[in-house]
PDB file of C-alpha atoms in Angstrom:
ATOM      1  CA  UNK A   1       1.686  24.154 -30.757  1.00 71.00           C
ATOM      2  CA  UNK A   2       1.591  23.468 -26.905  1.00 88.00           C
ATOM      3  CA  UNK A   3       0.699  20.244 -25.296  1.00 89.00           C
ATOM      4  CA  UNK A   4      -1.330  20.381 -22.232  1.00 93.00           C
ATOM      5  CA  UNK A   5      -2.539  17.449 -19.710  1.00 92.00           C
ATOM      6  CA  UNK A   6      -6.329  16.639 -19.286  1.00 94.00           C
ATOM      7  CA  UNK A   7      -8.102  16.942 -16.833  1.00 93.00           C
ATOM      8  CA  UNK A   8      -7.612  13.796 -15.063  1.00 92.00           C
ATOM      9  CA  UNK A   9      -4.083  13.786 -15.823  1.00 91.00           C
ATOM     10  CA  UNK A  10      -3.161  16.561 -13.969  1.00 93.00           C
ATOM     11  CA  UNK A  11      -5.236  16.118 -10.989  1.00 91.00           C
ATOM     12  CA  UNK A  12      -4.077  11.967 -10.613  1.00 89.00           C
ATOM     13  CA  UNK A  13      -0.093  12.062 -12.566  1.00 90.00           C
ATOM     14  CA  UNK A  14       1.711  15.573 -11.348  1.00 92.00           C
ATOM     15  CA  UNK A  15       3.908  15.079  -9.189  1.00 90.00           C
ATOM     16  CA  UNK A  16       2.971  17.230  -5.689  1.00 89.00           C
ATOM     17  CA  UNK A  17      -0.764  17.462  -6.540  1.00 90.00           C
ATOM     18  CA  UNK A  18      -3.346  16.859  -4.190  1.00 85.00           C
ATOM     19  CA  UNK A  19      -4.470  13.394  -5.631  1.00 86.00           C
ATOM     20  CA  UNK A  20      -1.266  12.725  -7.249  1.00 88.00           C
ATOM     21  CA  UNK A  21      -0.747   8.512  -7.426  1.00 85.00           C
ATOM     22  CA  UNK A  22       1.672   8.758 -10.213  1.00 88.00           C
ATOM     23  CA  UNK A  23       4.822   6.563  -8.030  1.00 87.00           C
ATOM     24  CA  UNK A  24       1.981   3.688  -7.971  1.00 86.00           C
ATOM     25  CA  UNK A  25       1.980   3.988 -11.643  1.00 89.00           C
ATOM     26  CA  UNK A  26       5.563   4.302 -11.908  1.00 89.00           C
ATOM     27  CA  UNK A  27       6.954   2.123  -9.826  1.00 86.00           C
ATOM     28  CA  UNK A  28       4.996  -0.919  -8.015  1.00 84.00           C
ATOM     29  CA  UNK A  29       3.166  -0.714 -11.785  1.00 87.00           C
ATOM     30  CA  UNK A  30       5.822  -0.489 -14.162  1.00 88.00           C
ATOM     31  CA  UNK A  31       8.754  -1.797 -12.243  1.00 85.00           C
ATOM     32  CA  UNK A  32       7.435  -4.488 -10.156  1.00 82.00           C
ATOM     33  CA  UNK A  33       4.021  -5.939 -11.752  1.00 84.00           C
ATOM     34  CA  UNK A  34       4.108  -5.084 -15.580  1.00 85.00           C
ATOM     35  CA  UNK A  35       7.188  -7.633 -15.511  1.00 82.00           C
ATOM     36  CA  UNK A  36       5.000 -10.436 -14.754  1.00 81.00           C
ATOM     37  CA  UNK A  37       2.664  -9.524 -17.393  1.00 84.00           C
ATOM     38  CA  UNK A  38       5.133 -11.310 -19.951  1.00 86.00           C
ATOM     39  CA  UNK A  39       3.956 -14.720 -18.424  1.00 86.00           C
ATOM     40  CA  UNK A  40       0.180 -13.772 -18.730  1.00 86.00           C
ATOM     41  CA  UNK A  41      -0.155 -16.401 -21.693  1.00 90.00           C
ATOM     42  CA  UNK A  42       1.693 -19.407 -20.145  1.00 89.00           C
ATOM     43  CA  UNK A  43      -0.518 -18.522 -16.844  1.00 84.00           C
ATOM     44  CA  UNK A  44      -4.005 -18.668 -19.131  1.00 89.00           C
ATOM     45  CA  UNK A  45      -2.619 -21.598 -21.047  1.00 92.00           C
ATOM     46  CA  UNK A  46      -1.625 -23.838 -17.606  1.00 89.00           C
ATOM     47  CA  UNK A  47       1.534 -24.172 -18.984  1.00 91.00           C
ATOM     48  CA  UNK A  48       3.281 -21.498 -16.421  1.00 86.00           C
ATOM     49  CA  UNK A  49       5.343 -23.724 -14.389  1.00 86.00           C
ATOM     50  CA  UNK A  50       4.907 -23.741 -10.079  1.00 80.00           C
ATOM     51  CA  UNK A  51       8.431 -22.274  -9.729  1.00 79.00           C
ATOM     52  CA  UNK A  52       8.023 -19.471 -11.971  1.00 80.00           C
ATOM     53  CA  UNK A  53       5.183 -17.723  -9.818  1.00 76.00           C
ATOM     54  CA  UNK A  54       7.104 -15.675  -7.199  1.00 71.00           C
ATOM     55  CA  UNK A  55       5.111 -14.982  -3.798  1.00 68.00           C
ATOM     56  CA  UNK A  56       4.292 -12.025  -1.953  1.00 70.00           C
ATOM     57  CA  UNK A  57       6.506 -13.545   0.787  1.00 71.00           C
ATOM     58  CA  UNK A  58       9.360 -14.249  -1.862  1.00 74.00           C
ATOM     59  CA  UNK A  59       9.190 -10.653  -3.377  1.00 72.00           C
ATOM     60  CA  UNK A  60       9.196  -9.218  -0.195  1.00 75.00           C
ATOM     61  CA  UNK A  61      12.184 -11.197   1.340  1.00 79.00           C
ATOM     62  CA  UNK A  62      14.315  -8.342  -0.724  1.00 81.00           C
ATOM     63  CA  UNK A  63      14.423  -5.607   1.477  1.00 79.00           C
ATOM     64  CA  UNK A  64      14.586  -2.791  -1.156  1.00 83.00           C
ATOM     65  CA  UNK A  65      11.654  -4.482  -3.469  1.00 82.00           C
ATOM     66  CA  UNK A  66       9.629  -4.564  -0.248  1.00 79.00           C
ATOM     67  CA  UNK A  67      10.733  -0.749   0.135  1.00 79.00           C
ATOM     68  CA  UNK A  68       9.880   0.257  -3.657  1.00 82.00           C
ATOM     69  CA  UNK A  69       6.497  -2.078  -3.146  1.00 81.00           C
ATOM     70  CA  UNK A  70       5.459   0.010   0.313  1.00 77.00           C
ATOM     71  CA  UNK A  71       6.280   3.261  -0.598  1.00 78.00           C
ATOM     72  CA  UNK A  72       4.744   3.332  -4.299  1.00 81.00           C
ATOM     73  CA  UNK A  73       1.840   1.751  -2.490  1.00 79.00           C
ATOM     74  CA  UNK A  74       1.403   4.618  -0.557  1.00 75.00           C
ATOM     75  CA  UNK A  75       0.645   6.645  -3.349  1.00 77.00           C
ATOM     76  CA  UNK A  76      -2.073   4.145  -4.410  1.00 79.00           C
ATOM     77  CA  UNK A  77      -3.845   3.634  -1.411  1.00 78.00           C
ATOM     78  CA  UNK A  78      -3.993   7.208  -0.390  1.00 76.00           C
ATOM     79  CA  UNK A  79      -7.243   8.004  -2.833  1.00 79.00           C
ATOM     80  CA  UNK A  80      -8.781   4.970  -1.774  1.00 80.00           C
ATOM     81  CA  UNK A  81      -8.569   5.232   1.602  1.00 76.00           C
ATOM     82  CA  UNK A  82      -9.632   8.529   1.531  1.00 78.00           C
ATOM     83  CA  UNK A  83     -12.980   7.763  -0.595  1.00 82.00           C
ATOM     84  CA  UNK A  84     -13.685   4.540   1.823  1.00 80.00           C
ATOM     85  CA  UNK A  85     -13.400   6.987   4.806  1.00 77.00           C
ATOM     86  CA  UNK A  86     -16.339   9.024   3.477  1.00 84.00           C
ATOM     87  CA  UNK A  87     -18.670   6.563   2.955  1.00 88.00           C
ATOM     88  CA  UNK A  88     -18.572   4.391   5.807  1.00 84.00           C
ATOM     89  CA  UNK A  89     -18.997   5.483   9.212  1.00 82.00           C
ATOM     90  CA  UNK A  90     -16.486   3.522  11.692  1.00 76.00           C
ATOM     91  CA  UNK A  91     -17.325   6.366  14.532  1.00 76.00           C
ATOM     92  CA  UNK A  92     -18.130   3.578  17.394  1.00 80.00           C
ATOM     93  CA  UNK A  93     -15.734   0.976  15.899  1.00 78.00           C
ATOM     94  CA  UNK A  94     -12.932   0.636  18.782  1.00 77.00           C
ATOM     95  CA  UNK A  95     -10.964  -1.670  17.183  1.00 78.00           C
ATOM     96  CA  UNK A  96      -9.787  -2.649  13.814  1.00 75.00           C
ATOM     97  CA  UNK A  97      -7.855  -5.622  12.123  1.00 76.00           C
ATOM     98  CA  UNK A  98      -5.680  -4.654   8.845  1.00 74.00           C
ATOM     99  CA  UNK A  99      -3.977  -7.633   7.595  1.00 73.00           C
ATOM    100  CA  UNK A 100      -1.578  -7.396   4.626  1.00 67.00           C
ATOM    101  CA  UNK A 101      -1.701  -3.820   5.252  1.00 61.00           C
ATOM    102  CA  UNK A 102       1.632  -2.182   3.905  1.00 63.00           C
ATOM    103  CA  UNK A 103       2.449   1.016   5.981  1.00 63.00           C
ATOM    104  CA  UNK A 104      -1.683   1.457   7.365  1.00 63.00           C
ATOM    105  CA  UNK A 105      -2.793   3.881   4.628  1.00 64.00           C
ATOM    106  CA  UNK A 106      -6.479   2.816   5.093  1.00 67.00           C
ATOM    107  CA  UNK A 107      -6.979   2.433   8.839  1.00 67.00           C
ATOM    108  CA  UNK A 108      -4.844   5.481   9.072  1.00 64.00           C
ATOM    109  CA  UNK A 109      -7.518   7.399   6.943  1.00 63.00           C
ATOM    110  CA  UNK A 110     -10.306   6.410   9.848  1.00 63.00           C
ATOM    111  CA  UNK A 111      -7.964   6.812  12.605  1.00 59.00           C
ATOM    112  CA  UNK A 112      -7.871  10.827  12.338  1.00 57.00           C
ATOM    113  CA  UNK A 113     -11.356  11.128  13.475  1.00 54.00           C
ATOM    114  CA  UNK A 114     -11.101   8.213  16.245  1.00 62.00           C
ATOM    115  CA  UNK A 115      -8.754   8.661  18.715  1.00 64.00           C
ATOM    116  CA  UNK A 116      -8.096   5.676  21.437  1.00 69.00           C
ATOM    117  CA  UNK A 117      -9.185   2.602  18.389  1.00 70.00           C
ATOM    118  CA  UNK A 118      -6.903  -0.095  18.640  1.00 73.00           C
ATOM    119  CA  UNK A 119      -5.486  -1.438  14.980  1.00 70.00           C
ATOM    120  CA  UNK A 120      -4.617  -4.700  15.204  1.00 72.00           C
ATOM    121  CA  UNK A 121      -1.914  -4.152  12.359  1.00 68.00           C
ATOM    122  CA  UNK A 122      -0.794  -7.800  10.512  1.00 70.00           C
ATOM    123  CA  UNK A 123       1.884  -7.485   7.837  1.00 69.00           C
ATOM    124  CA  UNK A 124       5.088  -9.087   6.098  1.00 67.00           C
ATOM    125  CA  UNK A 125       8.411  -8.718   8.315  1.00 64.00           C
ATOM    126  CA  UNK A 126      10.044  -7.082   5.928  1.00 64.00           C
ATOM    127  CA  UNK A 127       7.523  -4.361   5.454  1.00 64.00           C
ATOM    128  CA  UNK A 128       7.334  -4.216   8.892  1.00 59.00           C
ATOM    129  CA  UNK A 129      10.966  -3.297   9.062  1.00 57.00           C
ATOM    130  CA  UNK A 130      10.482  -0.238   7.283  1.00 56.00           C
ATOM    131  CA  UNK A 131       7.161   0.782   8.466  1.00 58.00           C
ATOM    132  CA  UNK A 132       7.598   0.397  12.389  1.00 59.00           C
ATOM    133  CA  UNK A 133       9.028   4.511  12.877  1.00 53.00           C
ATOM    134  CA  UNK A 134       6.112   5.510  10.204  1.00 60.00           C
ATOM    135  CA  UNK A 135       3.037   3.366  12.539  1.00 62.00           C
ATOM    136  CA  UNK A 136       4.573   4.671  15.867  1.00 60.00           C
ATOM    137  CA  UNK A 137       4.581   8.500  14.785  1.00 56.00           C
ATOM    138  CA  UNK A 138       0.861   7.921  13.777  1.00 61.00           C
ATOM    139  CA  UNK A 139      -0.240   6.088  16.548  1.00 61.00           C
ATOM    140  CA  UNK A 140       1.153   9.100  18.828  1.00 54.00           C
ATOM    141  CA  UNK A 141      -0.326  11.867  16.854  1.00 59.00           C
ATOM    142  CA  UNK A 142      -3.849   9.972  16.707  1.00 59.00           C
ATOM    143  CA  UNK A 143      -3.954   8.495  20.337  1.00 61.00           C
ATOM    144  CA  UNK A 144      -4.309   5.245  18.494  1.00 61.00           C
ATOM    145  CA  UNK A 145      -2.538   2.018  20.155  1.00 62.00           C
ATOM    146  CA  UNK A 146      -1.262  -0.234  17.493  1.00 62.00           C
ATOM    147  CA  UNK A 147      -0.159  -4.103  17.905  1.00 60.00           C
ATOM    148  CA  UNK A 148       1.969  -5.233  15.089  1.00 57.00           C
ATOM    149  CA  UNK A 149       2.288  -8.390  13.814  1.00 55.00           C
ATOM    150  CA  UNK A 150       4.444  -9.634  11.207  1.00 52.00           C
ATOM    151  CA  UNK A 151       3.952 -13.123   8.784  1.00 48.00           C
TER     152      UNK A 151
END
C-alpha cells in the first residue's frame, strides 16, 4: 500500500513547488516559536515571570537566529504577499513604509509592477546585516530606491 500527499500538502510542503512554505513550518515554526509554546500556561496563568519573555530585539541580537528567523520567513511571506498584491491596487502609490519588514517580501511583491516607488524599509540591525546585498539587487532590477533603516 502506497502513501500519497493531499492535495494541499503537496502544493504548500514539497520542497521546490510553486507555493512551497514548508522552511516556515520547519524552521521559524518548529525551531524557533514551538519552543516558547512550553510557557503558554505560566503566560495564561500571570505567573510567567518578566525575564523569561525574550524580545524580538533579544532573539535577533544572535546573528544566526536572526538568519534562520529571515530566511524561513521568506518562505512564509511569499504566499501572502503574493495574494495581498492581487487584491489591492498600489498602481499610483509612490512611496511605501515597511517597518519590521524582514528581507521586503511584501513590498517586493508590489514593487515588480511599480518601478521608481520609494520603500522606506525599517528593520532590526541584525536582519539588516544579512538582507542589505538581497534589498540592493531588488531595488536595481525594479528601479525602486530603497532607504534602510535599522532599530
Amino acid at each position: 500500500m502506497g502513501f500519497t500527499n493531499s492535495p494541499a500538502a503537496e502544493a504548500f510542503l514539497v520542497k521546490g513547488k510553486k507555493y512551497d512554505f514548508g522552511d516556515y513550518l520547519r524552521f521559524q515554526i518548529d525551531r524557533q516559536m514551538y519552543p516558547f509554546m512550553t510557557q503558554l500556561n505560566d503566560a495564561l496563568e500571570g505567573t510567567l515571570e518578566e525575564e523569561q519573555v525574550a524580545s524580538y530585539e533579544d532573539w535577533f541580537s544572535d546573528a544566526q537566529e536572526a538568519e534562520l528567523y529571515s530566511q524561513s520567513q521568506h518562505a512564509g511571506s511569499l504566499g501572502p504577499g503574493r495574494s495581498l498584491a492581487k487584491l489591492v491596487d498600489l498602481s499610483s502609490v509612490r512611496k511605501l513604509l515597511d517597518i519590521g519588514g524582514g528581507q521586503a517580501r511584501f513590498p517586493f511583491r508590489f514593487a515588480k509592477p511599480i518601478p521608481g516607488w520609494v520603500l522606506q524599509f525599517w528593520t532590526f540591525r541584525t536582519l539588516l546585516r544579512s538582507e542589505k546585498v538581497l534589498l540592493k539587487q531588488k531595488a536595481w532590477k525594479t528601479g525602486s530606491r530603497i532607504n534602510l533603516e535599522m532599530h
